[in-house]
PDB file of C-alpha atoms in Angstrom:
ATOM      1  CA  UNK A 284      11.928  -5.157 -25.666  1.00 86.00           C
ATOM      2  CA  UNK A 285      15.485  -4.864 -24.808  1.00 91.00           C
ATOM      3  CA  UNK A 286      17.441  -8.074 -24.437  1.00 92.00           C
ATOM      4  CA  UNK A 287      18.424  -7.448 -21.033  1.00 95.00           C
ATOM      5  CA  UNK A 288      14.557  -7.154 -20.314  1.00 96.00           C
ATOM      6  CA  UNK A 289      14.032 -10.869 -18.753  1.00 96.00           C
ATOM      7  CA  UNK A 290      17.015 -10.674 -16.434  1.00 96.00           C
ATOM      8  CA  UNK A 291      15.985  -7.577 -14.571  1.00 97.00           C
ATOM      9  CA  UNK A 292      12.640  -8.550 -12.216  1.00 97.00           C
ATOM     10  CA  UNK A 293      15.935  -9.806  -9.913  1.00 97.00           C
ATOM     11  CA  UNK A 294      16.239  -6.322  -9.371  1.00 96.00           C
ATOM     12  CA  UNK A 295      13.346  -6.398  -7.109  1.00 96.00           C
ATOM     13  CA  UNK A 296      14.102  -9.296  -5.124  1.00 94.00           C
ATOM     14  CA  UNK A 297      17.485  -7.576  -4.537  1.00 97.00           C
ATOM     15  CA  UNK A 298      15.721  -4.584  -3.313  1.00 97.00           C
ATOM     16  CA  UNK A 299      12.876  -5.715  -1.783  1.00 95.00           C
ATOM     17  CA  UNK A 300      14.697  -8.421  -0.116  1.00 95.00           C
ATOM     18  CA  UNK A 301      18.171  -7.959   0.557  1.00 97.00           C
ATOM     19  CA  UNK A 302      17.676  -4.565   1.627  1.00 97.00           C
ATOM     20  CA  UNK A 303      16.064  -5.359   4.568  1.00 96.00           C
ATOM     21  CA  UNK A 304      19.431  -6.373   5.623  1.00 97.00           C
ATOM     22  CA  UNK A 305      21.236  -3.602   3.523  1.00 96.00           C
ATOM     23  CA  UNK A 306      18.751  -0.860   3.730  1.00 97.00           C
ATOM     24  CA  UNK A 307      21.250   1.422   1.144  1.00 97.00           C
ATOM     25  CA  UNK A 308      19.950  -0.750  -1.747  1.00 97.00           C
ATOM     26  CA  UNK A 309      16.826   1.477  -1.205  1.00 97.00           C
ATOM     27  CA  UNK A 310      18.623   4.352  -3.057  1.00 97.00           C
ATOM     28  CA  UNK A 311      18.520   2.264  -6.204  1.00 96.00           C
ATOM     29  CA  UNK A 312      15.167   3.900  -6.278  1.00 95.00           C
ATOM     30  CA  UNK A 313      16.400   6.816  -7.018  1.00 95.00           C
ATOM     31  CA  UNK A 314      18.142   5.411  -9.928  1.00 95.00           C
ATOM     32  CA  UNK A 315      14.892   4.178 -11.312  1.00 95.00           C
ATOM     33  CA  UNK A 316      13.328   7.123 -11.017  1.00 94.00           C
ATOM     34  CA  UNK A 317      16.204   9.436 -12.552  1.00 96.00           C
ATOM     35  CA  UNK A 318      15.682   7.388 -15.409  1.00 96.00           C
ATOM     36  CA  UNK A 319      12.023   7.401 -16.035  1.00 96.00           C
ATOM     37  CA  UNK A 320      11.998  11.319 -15.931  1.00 94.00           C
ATOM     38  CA  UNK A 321      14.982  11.566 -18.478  1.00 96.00           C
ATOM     39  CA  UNK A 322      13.189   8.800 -20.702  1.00 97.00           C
ATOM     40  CA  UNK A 323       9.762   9.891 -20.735  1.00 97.00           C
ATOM     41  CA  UNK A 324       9.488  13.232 -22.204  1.00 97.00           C
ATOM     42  CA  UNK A 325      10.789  11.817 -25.534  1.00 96.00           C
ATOM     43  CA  UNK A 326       9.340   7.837 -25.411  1.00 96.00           C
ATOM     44  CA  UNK A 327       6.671   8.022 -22.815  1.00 96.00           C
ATOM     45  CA  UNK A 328       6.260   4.534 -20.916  1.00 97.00           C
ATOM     46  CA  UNK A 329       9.082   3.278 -23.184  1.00 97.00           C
ATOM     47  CA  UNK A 330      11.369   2.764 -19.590  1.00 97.00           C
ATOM     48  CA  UNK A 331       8.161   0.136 -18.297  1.00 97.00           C
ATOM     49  CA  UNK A 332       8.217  -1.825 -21.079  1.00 97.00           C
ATOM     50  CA  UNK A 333      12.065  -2.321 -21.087  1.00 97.00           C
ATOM     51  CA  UNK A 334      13.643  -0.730 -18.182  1.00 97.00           C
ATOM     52  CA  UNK A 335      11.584  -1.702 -15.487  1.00 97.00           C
ATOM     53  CA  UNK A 336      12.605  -4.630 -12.971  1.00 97.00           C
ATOM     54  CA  UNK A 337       9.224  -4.592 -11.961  1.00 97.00           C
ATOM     55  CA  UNK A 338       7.880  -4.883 -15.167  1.00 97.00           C
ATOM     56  CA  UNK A 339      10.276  -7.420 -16.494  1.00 97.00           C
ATOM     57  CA  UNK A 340       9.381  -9.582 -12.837  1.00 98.00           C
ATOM     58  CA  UNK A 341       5.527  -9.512 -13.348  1.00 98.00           C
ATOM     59  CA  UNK A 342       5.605  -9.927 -17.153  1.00 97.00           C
ATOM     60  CA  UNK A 343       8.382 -13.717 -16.639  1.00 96.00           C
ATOM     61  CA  UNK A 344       7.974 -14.138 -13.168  1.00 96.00           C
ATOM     62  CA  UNK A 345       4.449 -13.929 -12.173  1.00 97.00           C
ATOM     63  CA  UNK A 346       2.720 -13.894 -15.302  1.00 96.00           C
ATOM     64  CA  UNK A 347       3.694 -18.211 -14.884  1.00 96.00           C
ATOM     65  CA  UNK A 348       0.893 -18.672 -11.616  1.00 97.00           C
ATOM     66  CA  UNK A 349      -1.137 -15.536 -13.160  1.00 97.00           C
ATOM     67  CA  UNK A 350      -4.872 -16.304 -14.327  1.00 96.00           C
ATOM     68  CA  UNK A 351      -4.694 -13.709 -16.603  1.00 95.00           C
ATOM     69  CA  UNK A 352      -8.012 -12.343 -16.611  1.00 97.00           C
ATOM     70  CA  UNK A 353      -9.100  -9.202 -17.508  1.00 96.00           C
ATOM     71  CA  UNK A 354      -7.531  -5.529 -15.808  1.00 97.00           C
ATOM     72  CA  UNK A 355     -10.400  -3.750 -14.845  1.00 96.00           C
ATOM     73  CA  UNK A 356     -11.176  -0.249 -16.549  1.00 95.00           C
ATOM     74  CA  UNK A 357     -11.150   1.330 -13.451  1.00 96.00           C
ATOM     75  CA  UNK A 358      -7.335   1.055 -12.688  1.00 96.00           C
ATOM     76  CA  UNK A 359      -6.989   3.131 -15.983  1.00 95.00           C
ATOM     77  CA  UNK A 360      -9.178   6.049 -14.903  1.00 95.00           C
ATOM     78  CA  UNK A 361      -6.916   8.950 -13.583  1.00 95.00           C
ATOM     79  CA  UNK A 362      -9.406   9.772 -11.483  1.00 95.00           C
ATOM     80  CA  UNK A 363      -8.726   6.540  -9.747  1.00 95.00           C
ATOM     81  CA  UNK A 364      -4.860   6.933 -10.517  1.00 97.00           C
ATOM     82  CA  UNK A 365      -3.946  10.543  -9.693  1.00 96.00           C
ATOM     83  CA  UNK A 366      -5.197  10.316  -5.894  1.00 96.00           C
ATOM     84  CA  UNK A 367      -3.007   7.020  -5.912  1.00 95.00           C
ATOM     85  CA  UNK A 368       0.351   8.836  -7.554  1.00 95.00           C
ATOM     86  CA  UNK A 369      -0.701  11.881  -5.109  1.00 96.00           C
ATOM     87  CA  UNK A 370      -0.683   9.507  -2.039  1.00 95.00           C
ATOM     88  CA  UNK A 371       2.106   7.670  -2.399  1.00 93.00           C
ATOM     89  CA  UNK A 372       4.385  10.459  -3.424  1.00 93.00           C
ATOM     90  CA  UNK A 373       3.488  12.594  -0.641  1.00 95.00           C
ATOM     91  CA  UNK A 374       3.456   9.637   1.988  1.00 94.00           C
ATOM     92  CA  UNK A 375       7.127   8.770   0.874  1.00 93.00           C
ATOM     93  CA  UNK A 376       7.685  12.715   0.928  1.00 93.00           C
ATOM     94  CA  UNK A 377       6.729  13.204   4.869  1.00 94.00           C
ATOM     95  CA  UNK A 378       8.593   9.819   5.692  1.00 93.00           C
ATOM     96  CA  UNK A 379      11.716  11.531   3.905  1.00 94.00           C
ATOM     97  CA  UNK A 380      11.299  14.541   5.726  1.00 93.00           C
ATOM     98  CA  UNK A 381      10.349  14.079   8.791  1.00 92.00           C
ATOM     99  CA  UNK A 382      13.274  11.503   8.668  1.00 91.00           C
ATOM    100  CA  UNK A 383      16.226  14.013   7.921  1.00 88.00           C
ATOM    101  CA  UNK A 384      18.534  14.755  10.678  1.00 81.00           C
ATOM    102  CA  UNK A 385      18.080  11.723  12.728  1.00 81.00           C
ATOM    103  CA  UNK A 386      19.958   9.364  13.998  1.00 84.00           C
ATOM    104  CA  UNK A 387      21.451   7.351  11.079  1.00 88.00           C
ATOM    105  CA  UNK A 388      19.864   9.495   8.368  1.00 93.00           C
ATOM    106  CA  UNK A 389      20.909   7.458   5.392  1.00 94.00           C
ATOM    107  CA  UNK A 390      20.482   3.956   6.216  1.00 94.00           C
ATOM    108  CA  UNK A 391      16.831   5.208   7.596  1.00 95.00           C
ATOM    109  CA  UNK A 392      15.937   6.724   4.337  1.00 96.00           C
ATOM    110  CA  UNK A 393      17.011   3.899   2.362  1.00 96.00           C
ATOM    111  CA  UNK A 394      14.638   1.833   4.268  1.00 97.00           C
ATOM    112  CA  UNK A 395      12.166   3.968   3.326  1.00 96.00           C
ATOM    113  CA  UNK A 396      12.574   3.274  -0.507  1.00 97.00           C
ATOM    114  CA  UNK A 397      12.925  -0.534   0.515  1.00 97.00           C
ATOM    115  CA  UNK A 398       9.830  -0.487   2.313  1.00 96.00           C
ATOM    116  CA  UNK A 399       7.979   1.491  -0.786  1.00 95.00           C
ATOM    117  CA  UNK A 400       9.562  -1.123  -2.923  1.00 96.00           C
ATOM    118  CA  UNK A 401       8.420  -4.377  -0.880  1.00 96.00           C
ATOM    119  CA  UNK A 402       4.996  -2.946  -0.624  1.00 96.00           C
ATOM    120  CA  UNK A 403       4.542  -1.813  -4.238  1.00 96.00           C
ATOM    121  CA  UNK A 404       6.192  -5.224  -5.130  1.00 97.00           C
ATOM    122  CA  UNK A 405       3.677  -7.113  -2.773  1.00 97.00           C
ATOM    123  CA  UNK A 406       0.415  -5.510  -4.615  1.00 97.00           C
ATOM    124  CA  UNK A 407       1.873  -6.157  -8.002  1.00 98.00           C
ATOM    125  CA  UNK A 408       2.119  -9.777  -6.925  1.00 98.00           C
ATOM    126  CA  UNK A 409      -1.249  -9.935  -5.853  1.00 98.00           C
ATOM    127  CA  UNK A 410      -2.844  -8.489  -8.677  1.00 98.00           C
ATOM    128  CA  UNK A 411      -0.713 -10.223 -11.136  1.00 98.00           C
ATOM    129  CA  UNK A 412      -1.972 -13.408  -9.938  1.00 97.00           C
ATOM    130  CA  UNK A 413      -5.510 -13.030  -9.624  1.00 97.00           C
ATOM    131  CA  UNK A 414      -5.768 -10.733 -12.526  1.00 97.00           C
ATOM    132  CA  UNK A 415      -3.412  -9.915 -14.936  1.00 97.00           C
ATOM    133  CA  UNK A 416       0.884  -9.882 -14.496  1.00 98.00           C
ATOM    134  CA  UNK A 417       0.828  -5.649 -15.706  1.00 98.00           C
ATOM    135  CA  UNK A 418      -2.680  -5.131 -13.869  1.00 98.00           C
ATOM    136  CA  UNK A 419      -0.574  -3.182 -10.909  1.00 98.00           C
ATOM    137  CA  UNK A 420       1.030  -1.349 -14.074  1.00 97.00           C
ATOM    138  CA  UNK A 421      -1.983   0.224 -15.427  1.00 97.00           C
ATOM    139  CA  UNK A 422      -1.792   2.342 -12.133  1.00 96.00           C
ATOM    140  CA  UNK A 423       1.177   2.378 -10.830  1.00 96.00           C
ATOM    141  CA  UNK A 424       2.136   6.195 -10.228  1.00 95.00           C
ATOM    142  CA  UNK A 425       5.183   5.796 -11.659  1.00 95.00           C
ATOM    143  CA  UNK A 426       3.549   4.764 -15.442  1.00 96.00           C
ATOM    144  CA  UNK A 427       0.878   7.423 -14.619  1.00 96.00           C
ATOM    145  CA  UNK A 428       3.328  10.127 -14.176  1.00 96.00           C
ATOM    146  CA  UNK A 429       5.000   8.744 -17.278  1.00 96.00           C
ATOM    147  CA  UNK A 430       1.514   8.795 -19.215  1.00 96.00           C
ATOM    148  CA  UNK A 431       1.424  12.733 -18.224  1.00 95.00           C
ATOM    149  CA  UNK A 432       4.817  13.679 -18.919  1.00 95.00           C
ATOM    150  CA  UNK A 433       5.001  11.812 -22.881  1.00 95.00           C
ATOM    151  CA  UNK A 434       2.012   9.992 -23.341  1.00 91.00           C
ATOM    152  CA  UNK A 435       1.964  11.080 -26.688  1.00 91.00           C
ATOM    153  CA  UNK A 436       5.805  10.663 -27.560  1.00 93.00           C
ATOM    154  CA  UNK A 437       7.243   7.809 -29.642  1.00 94.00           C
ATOM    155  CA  UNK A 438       3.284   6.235 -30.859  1.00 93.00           C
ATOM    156  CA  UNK A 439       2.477   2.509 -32.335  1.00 94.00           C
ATOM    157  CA  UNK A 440       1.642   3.434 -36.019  1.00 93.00           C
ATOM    158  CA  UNK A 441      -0.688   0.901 -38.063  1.00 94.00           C
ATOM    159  CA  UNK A 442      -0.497   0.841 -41.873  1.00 94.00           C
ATOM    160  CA  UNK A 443      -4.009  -0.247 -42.288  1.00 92.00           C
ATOM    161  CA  UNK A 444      -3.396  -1.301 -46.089  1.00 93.00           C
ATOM    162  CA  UNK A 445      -1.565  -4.041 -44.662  1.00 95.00           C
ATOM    163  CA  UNK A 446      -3.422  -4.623 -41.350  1.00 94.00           C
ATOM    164  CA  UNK A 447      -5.474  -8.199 -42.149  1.00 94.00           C
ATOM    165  CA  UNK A 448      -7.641  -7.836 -39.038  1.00 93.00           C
ATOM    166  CA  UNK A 449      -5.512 -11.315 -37.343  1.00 95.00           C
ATOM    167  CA  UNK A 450      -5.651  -9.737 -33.386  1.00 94.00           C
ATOM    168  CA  UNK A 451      -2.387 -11.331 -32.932  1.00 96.00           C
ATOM    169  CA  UNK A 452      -1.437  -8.082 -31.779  1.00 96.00           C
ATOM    170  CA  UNK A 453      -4.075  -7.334 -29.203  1.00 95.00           C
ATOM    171  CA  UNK A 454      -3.322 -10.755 -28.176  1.00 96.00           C
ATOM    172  CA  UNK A 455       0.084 -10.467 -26.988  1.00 97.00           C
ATOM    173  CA  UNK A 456      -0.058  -6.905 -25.680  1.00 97.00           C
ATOM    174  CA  UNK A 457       0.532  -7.160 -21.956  1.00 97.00           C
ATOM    175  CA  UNK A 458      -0.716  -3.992 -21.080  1.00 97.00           C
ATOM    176  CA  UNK A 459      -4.399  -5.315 -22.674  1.00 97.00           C
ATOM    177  CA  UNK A 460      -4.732  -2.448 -24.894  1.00 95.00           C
ATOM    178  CA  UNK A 461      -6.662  -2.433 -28.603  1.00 94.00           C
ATOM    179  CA  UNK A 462      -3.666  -2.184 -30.336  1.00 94.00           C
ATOM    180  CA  UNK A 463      -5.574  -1.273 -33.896  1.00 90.00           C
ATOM    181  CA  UNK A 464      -7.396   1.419 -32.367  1.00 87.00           C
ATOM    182  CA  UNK A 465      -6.406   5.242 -33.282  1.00 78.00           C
ATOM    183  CA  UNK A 466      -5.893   6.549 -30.322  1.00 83.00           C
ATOM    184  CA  UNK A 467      -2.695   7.832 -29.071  1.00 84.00           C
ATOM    185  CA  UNK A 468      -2.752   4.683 -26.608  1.00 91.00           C
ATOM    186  CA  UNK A 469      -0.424   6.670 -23.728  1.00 95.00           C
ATOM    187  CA  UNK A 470      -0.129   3.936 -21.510  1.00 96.00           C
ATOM    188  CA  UNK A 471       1.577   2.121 -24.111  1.00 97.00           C
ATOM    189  CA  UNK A 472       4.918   0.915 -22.604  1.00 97.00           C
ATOM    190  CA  UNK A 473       6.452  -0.112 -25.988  1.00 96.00           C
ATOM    191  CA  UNK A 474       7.585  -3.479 -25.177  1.00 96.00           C
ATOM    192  CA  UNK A 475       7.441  -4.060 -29.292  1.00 95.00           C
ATOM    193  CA  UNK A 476       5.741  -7.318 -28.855  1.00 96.00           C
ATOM    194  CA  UNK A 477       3.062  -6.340 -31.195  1.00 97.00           C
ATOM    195  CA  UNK A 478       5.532  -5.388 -33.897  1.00 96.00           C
ATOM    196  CA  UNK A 479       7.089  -9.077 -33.465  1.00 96.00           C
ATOM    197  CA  UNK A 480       3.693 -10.438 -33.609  1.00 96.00           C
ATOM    198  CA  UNK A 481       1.985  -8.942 -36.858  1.00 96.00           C
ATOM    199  CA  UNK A 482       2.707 -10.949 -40.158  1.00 95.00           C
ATOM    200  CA  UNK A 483       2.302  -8.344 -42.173  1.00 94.00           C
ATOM    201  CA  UNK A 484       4.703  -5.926 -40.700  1.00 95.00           C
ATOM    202  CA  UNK A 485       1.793  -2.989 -40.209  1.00 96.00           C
ATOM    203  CA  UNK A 486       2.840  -1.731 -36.687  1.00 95.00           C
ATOM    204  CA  UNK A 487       6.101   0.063 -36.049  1.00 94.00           C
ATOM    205  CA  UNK A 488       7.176   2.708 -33.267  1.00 91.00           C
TER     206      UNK A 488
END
């Protein structure tokens, strides 16, 4: 992860907060999502791992009162996911919409990307303290779009010569994957933390 990474879950209170009073900080959205869409044709999830505020908040904010149990298999079926990203977009789409050319226009649509914020925000809380701090992660549309756009871009490699079988790295992965495993692992958000972790020095992006 970046260094910067712990410092942005304030991000979200800013947003999710203080735009209730200033409903332009919604449009930071946009920001967020400009970058995901220029990141993740070439790294994949790399922006949730290091980018996102939401990320960063769940993974040193609420992963402190989280029992961090396991996340369920079925928030990483994209049959479960796809009707989610689906939903969400289009609900945000028709609020947008049906919003333009009203009465104070801007500050309505901002609210809008508050609201989506403080909502998403809320569920991530939940589920990060009953489950797991990235179990909202493993579905949130915005990772699943990622997944479908460069899943496959930027991959953990193992050099299994030097692999020693420790599970230090499936330990500290916060997205609960099997790090060893061969698959392409596309909902890998490259937070490195598995690199850090191996003694040997087997895993590199």
């Amino acid at each position: 992860m970046l260094k910067i990474t712990p410092y942005l879950g304030i991000l979200v209170l800013i947003v999710s907060i203080g735009g209730l009073w200033y409903p332009a900080l919604g449009y930071f959205m946009l920001l967020i999502f400009a970058a995901i869409f220029l990141i993740s044709p070439f790294r994949g999830r790399w922006f949730c791992g290091n980018l996102c505020p939401r990320g960063s908040f769940v993974d040193f904010w609420v992963s402190k009162i989280s029992r961090k149990r396991r996340i369920p298999d079925v928030f990483r079926n994209l049959w479960v996911r796809l009707p989610i990203f689906f939903m969400l977009m289009g609900f945000m789409g028709y609020r947008v919409a049906s919003t333009i050319g009203s009465y104070n226009t801007f500050e309505k649509i901002g609210m809008i990307f508050v609201m989506m914020c403080l909502v998403t925000t809320s569920i991530a809380i939940i589920l990060g303290s009953f489950l797991s701090p990235r179990a909202w992660c493993s579905f949130c549309p915005m990772g699943t779009a990622q997944r479908l756009i460069g899943g496959k871009k930027y991959p953990l490699k193992l050099t299994k010569e030097k692999c020693i079988n420790c599970n230090k790295c499936d330990k500290v992965c916060p997205m609960q994957l099997k790090v060893r495993e061969d698959d392409a692992k596309p909902d890998c958000i490259k937070c490195g933390r598995c690199v850090s972790a191996c003694p040997k020095d087997a895993l590199q992006f």
